[in-house]
mmCIF file of C-alpha atoms and ligand atoms in Angstrom:
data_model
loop_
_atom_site.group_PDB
_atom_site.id
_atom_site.type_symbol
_atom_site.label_atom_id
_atom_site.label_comp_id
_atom_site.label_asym_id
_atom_site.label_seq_id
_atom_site.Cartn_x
_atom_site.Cartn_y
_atom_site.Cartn_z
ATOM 1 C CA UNK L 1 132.563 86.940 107.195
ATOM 2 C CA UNK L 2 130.366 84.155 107.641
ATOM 3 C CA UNK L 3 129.649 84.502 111.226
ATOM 4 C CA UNK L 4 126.502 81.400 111.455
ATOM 5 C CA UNK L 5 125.997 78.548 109.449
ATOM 6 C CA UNK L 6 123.201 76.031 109.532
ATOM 7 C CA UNK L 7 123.684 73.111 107.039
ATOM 8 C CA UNK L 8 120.842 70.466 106.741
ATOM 9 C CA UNK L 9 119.808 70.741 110.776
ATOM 10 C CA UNK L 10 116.941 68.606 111.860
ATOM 11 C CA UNK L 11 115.488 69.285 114.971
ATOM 12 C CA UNK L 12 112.999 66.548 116.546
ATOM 13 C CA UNK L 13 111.459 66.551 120.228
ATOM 14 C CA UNK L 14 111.790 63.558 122.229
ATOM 15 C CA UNK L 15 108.067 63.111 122.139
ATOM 16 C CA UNK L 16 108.580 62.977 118.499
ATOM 17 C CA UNK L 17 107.561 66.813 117.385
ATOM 18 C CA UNK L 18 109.625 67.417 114.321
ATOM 19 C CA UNK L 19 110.252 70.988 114.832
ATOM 20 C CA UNK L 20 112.741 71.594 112.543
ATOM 21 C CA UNK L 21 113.537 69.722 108.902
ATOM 22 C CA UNK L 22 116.561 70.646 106.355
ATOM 23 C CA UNK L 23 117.387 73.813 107.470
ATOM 24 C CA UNK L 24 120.397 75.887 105.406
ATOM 25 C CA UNK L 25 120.963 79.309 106.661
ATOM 26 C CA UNK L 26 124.338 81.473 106.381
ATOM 27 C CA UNK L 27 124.384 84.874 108.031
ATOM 28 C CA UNK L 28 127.163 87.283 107.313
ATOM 29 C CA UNK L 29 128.795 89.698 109.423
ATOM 30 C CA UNK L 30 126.854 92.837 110.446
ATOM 31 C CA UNK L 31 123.711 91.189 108.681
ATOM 32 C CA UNK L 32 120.296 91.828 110.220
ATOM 33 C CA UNK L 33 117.575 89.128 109.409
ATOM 34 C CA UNK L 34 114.207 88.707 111.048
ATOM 35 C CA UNK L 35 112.731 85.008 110.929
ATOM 36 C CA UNK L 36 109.018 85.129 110.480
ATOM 37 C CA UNK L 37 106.331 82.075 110.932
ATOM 38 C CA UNK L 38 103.155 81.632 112.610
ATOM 39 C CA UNK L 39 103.068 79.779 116.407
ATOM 40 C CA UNK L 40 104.752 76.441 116.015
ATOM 41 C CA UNK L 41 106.831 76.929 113.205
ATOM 42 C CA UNK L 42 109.602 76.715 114.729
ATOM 43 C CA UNK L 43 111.526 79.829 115.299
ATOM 44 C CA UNK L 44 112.035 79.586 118.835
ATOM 45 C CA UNK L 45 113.860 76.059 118.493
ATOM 46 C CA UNK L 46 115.910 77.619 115.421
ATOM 47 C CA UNK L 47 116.878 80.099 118.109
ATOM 48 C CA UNK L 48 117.899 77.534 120.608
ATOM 49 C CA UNK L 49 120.399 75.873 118.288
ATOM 50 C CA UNK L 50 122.202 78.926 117.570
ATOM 51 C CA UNK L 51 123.558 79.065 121.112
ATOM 52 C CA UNK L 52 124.090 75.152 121.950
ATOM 53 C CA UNK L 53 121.065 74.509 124.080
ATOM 54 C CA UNK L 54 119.612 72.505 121.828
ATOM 55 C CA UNK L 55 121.578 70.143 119.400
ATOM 56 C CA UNK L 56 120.846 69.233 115.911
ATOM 57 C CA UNK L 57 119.053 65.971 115.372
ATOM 58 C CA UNK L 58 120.941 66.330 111.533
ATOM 59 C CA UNK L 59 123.192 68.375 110.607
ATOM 60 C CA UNK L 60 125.178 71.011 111.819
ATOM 61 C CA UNK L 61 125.924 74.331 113.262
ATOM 62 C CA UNK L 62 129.080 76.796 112.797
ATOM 63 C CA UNK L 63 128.964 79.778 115.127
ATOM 64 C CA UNK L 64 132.009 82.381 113.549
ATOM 65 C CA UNK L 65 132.952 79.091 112.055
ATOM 66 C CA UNK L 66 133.415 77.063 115.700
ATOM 67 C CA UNK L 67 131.101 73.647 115.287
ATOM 68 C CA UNK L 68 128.560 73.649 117.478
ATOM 69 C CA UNK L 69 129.217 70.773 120.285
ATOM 70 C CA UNK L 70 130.063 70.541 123.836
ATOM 71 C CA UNK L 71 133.326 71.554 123.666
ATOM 72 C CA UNK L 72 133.009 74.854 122.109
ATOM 73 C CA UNK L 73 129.385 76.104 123.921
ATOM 74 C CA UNK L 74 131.619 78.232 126.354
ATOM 75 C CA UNK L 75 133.250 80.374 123.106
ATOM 76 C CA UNK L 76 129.888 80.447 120.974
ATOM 77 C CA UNK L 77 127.737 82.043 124.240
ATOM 78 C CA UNK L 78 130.418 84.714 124.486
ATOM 79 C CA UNK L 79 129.674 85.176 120.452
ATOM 80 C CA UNK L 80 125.937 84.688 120.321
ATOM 81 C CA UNK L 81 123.676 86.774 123.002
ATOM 82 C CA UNK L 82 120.529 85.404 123.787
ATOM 83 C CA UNK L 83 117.123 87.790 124.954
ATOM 84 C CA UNK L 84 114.735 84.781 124.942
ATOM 85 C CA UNK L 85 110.722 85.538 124.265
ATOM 86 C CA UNK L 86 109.997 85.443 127.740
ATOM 87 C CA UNK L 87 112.127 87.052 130.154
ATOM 88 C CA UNK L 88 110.925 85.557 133.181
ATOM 89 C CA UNK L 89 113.058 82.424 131.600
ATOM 90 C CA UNK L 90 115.954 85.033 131.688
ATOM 91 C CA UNK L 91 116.071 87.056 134.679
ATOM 92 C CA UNK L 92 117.027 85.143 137.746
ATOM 93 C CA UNK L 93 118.635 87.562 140.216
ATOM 94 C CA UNK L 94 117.062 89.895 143.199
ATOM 95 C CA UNK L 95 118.009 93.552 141.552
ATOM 96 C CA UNK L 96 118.162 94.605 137.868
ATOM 97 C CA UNK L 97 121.891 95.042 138.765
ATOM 98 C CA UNK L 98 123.151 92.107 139.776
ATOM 99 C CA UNK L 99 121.112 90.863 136.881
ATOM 100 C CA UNK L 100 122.948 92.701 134.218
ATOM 101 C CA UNK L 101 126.697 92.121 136.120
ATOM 102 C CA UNK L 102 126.395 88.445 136.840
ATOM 103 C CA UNK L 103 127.167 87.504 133.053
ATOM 104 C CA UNK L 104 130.107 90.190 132.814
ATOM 105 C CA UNK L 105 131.450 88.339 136.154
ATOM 106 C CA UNK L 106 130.991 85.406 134.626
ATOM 107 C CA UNK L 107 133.110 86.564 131.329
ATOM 108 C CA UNK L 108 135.937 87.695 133.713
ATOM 109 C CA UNK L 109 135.409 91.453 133.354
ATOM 110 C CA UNK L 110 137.529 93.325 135.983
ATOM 111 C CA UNK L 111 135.130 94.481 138.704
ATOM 112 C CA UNK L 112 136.289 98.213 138.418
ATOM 113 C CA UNK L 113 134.680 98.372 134.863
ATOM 114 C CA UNK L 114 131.270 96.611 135.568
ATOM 115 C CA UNK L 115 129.568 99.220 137.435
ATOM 116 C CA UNK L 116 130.361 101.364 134.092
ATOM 117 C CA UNK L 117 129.447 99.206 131.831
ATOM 118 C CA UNK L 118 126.092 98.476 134.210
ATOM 119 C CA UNK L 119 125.124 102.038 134.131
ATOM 120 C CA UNK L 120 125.931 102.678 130.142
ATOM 121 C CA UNK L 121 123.481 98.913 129.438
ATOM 122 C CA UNK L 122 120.647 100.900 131.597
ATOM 123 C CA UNK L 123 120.740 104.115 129.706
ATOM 124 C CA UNK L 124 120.956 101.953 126.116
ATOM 125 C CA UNK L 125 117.805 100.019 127.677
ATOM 126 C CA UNK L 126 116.332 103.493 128.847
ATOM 127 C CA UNK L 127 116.199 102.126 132.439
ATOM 128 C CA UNK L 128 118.131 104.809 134.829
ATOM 129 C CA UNK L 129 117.351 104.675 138.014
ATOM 130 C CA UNK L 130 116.316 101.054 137.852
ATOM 131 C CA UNK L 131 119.860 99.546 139.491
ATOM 132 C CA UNK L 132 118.423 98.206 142.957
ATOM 133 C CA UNK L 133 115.154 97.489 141.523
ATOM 134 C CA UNK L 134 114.195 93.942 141.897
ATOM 135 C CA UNK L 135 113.158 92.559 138.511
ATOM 136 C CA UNK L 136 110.603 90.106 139.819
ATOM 137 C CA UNK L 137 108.357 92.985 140.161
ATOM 138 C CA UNK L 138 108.766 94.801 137.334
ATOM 139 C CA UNK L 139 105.953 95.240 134.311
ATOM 140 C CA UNK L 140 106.551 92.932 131.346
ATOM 141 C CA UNK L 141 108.438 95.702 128.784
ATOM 142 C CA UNK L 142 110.786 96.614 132.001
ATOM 143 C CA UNK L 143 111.666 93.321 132.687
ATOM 144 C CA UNK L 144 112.396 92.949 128.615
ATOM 145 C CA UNK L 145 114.443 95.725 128.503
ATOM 146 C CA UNK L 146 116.342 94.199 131.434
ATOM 147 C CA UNK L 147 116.903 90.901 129.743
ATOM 148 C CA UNK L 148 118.128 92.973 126.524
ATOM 149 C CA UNK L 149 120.399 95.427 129.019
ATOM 150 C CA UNK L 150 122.233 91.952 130.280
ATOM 151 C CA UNK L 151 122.758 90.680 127.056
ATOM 152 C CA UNK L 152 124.054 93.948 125.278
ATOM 153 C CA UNK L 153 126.159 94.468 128.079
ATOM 154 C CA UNK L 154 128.926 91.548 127.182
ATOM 155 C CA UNK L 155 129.125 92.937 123.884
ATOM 156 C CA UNK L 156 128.050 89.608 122.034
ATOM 157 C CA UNK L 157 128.966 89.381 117.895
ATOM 158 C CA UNK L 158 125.232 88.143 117.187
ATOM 159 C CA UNK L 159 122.241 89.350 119.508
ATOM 160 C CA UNK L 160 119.707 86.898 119.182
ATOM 161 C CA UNK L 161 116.451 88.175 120.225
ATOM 162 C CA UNK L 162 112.918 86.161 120.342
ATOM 163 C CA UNK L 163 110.013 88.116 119.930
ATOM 164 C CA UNK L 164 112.080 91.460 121.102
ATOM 165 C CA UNK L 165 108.868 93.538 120.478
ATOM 166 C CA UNK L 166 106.126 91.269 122.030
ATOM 167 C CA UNK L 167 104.979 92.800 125.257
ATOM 168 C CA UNK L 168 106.191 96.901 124.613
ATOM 169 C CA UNK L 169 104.311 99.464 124.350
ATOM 170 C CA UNK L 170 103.895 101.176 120.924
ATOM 171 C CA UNK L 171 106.821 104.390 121.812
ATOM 172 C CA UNK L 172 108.582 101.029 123.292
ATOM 173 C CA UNK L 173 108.422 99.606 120.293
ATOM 174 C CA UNK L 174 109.765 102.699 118.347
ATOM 175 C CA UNK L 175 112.338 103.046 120.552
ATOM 176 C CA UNK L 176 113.675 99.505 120.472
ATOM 177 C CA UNK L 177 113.926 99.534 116.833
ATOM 178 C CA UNK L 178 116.252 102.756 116.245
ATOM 179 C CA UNK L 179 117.852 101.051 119.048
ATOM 180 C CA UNK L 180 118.775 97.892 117.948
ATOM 181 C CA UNK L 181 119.892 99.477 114.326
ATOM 182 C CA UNK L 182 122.240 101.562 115.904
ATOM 183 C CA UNK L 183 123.703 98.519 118.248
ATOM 184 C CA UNK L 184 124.111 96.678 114.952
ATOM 185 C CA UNK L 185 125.830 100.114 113.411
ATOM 186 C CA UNK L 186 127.807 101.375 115.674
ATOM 187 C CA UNK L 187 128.985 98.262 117.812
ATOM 188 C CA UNK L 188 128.838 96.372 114.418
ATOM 189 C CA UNK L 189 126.435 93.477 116.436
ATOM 190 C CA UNK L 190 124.768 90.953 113.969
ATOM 191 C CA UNK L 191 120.796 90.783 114.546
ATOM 192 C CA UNK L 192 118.584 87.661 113.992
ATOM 193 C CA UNK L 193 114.914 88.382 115.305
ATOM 194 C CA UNK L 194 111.916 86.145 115.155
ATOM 195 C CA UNK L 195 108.833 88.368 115.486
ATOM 196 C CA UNK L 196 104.875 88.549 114.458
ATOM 197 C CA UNK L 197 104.990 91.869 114.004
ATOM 198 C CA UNK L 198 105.363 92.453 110.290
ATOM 199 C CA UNK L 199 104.901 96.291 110.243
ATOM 200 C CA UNK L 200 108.393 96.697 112.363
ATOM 201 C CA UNK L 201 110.450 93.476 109.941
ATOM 202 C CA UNK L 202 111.274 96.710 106.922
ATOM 203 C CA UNK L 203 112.307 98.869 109.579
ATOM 204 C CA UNK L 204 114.707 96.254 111.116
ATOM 205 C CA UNK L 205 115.566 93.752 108.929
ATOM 206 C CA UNK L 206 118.078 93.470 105.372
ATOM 207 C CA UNK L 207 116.774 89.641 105.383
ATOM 208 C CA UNK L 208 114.386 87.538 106.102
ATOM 209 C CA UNK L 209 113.384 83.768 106.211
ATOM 210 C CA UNK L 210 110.163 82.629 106.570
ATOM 211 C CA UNK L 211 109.639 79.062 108.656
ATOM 212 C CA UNK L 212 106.021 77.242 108.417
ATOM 213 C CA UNK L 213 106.107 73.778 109.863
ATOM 214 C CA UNK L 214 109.384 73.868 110.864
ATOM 215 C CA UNK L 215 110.943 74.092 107.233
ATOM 216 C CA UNK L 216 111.923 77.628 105.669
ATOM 217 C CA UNK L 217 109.789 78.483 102.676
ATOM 218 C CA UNK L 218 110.894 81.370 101.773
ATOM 219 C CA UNK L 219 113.796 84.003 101.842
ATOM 220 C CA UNK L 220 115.591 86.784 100.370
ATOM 221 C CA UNK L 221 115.856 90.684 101.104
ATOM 222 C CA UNK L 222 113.494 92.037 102.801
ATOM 223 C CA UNK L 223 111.674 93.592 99.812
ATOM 224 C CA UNK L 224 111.948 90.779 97.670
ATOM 225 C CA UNK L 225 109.959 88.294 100.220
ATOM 226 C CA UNK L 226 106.943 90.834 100.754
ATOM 227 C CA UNK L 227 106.884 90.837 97.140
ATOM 228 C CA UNK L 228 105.563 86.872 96.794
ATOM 229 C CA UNK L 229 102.484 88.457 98.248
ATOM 230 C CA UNK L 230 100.611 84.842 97.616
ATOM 231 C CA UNK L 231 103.432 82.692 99.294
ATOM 232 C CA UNK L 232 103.217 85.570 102.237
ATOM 233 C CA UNK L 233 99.711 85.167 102.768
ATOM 234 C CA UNK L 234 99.952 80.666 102.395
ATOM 235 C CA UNK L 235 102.515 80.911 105.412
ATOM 236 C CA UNK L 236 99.883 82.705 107.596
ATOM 237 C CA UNK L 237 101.692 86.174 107.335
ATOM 238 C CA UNK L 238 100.521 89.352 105.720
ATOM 239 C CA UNK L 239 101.578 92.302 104.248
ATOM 240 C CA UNK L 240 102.949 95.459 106.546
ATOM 241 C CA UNK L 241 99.767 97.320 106.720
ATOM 242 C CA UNK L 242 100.570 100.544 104.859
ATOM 243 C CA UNK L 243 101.355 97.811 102.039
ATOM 244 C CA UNK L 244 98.442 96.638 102.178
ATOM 245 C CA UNK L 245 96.610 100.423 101.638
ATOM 246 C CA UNK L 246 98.438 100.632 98.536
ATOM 247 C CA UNK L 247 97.668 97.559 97.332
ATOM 248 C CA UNK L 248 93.561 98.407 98.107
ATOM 249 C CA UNK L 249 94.040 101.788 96.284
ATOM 250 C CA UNK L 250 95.536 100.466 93.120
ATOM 251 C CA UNK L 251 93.045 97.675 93.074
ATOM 252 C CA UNK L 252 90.326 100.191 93.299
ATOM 253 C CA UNK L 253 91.932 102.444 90.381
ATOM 254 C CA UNK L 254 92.521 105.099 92.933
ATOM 255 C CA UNK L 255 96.404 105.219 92.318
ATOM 256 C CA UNK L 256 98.357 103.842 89.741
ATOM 257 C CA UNK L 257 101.867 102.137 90.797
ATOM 258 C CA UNK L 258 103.653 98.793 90.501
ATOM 259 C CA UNK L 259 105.491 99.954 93.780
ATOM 260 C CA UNK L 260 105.048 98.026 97.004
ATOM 261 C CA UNK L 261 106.018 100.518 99.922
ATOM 262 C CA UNK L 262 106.861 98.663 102.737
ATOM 263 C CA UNK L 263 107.497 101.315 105.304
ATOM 264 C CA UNK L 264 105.424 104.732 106.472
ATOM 265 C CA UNK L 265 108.271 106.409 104.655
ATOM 266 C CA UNK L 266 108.196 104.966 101.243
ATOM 267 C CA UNK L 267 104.438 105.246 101.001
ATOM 268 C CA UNK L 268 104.295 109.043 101.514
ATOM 269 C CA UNK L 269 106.975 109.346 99.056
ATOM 270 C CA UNK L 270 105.433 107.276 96.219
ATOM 271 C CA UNK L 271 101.631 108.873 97.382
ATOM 272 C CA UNK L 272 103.474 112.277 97.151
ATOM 273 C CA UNK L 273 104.693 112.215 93.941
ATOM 274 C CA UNK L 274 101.410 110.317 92.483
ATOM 275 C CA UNK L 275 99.227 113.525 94.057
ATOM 276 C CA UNK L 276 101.362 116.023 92.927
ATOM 277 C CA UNK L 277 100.819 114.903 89.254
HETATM 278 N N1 LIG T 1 109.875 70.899 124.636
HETATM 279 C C1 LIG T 1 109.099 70.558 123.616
HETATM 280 N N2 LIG T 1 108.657 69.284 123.481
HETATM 281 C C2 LIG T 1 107.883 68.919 122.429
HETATM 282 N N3 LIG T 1 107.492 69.751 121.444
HETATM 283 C C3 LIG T 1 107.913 71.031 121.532
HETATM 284 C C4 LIG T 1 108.726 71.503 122.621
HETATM 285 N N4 LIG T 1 108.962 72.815 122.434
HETATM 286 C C5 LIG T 1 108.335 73.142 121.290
HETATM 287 N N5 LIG T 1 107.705 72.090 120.744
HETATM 288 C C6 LIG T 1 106.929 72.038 119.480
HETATM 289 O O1 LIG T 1 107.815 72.385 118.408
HETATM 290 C C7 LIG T 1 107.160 73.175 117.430
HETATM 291 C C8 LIG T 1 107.913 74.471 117.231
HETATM 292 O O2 LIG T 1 107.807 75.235 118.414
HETATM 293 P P1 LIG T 1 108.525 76.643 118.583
HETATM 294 O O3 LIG T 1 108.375 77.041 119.996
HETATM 295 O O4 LIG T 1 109.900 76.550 118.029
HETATM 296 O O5 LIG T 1 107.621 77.560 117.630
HETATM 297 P P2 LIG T 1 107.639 79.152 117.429
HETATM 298 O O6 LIG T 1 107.728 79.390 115.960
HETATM 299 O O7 LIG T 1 108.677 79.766 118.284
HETATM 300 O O8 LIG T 1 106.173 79.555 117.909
HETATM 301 P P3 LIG T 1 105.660 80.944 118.630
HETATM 302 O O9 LIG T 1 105.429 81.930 117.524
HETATM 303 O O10 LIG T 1 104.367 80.523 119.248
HETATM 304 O O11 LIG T 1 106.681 81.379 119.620
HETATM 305 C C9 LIG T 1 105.720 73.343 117.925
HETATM 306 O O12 LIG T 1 104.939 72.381 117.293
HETATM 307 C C10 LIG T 1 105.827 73.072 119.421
HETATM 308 O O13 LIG T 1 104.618 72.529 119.909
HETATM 309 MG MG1 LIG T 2 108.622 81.137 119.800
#
């Protein structure tokens, strides 16, 4: 099921910025993409239109096929979840639970089942014991993990998440990416993430597109787009890095393969089975 559509969307600032030009992106059901681009290419505002607060200059948006205007922005935030790249843009209330309930109050869940539902975000998150904890104070990962906790919470189709890794440490890091596949296994949630980090995009994403300048210049599965090394490399990107050690060792005859492992995984089974022989 197509569950977002984005057919020819401009996006321009009012001080004239264009941020976005023809974008076309369909994401299926259960999909998990990662958007990758250097600073200003425009992910964040992509992110922004998938959610209604910012319109299309061009063009137009379909959230689980409901057109993306004024009169359906109630029904698409209750589809599309939102952790935004800075949390402190997020988190508005004086305890961590408050912060987490006041969008399940504001979806009309019965009151007996939030303090459940509360508790079960914070152990997802890894953050028992933070309830009364006002978020204000909190380090920069804590108050991430809150933003994520308040968003998984309602249950959203499509978890949008900006940067989700910027600002954890590196077990944080680990941690948030076995936890966001099994949120998109097991509650069946569609992912889109825009990140820098390309070491954690083959661990996480099935897709991705790559923005520079605000238009998308390439995209495919995740393997294919790592492949077009050059056009990788011209949108100010790079390899993951254990790519990158197989690519020095075959150019320095050390190893012989036309493989291109993209994960810690694939490289020890392709370095393996080349030192064996
Ligand atoms: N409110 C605004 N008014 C004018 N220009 C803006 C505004 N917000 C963003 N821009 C410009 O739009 C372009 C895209 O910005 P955007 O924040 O979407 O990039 P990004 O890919 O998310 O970058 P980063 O990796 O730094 O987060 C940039 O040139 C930016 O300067
Ligand atoms: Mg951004």
């Amino acid at each position: 099921m197509e569950l977002i559509k984005i057919a020819g969307v401009n996006y321009t600032y009012s001080d004239g910025t264009e941020a976005l030009q023809d974008i076309n992106i369909v994401i299926q059901s259960g999909e998990k993409v990662a958007v990758l681009g250097a600073n200003g290419s425009g992910k964040s505002t992509l992110f922004q239109l998938f959610n209604g607060l910012l319109e299309p200059t061009a063009g137009d948006v379909y959230i689980k096929g409901l057109h993306a205007e004024k009169k359906n922005y109630k029904a698409i935030r209750q589809i599309v979840g939102m952790v935004f790249q800075d949390p402190d843009d997020q988190i508005f209330s004086p305890t961590v639970k408050q912060e987490i309930m006041y969008g399940l109050l504001n979806m009309g869940q019965p009151r007996q089942k939030i303090s459940g539902i509360v508790n079960w975000a914070l152990q997802v998150v890894g953050l028992e014991g933070y309830e009364d904890k006002n978020p204000y104070y909190l380090s920069g990962g804590e108050k991430k993990r809150v933003a994520l906790a308040s968003i998984i919470a309602m249950k959203p189709d499509i978890l949008v998440l900006d940067e989700p890794t910027a600002a954890l440490d590196p077990r944080g890091v680990d941690q948030l990416v076995d936890l966001l596949n099994k949120i998109n296994k097991e509650l069946n949630i569609t992912l889109i993430f825009a990140t820098h980090d390309v070491d954690v995009v083959p661990l996480l994403a099935d897709y991705v597109y790559v923005l520079n300048k605000g238009k998308i210049k390439l995209s495919g599965l995740t393997a294919e787009v790592f492949s077009h090394k050059q056009a990788i490399w011209d949108n100010n990107l790079r390899l993951p890095r254990v790519a990158h050690l197989v690519e020095l060792l075959v150019r320095d005859g050390f190893l012989s393969t036309t493989e291109l492992p993209l994960t810690v995984g694939e490289a020890k089974r392709i370095l393996q089975s080349k030192l064996k022989s």
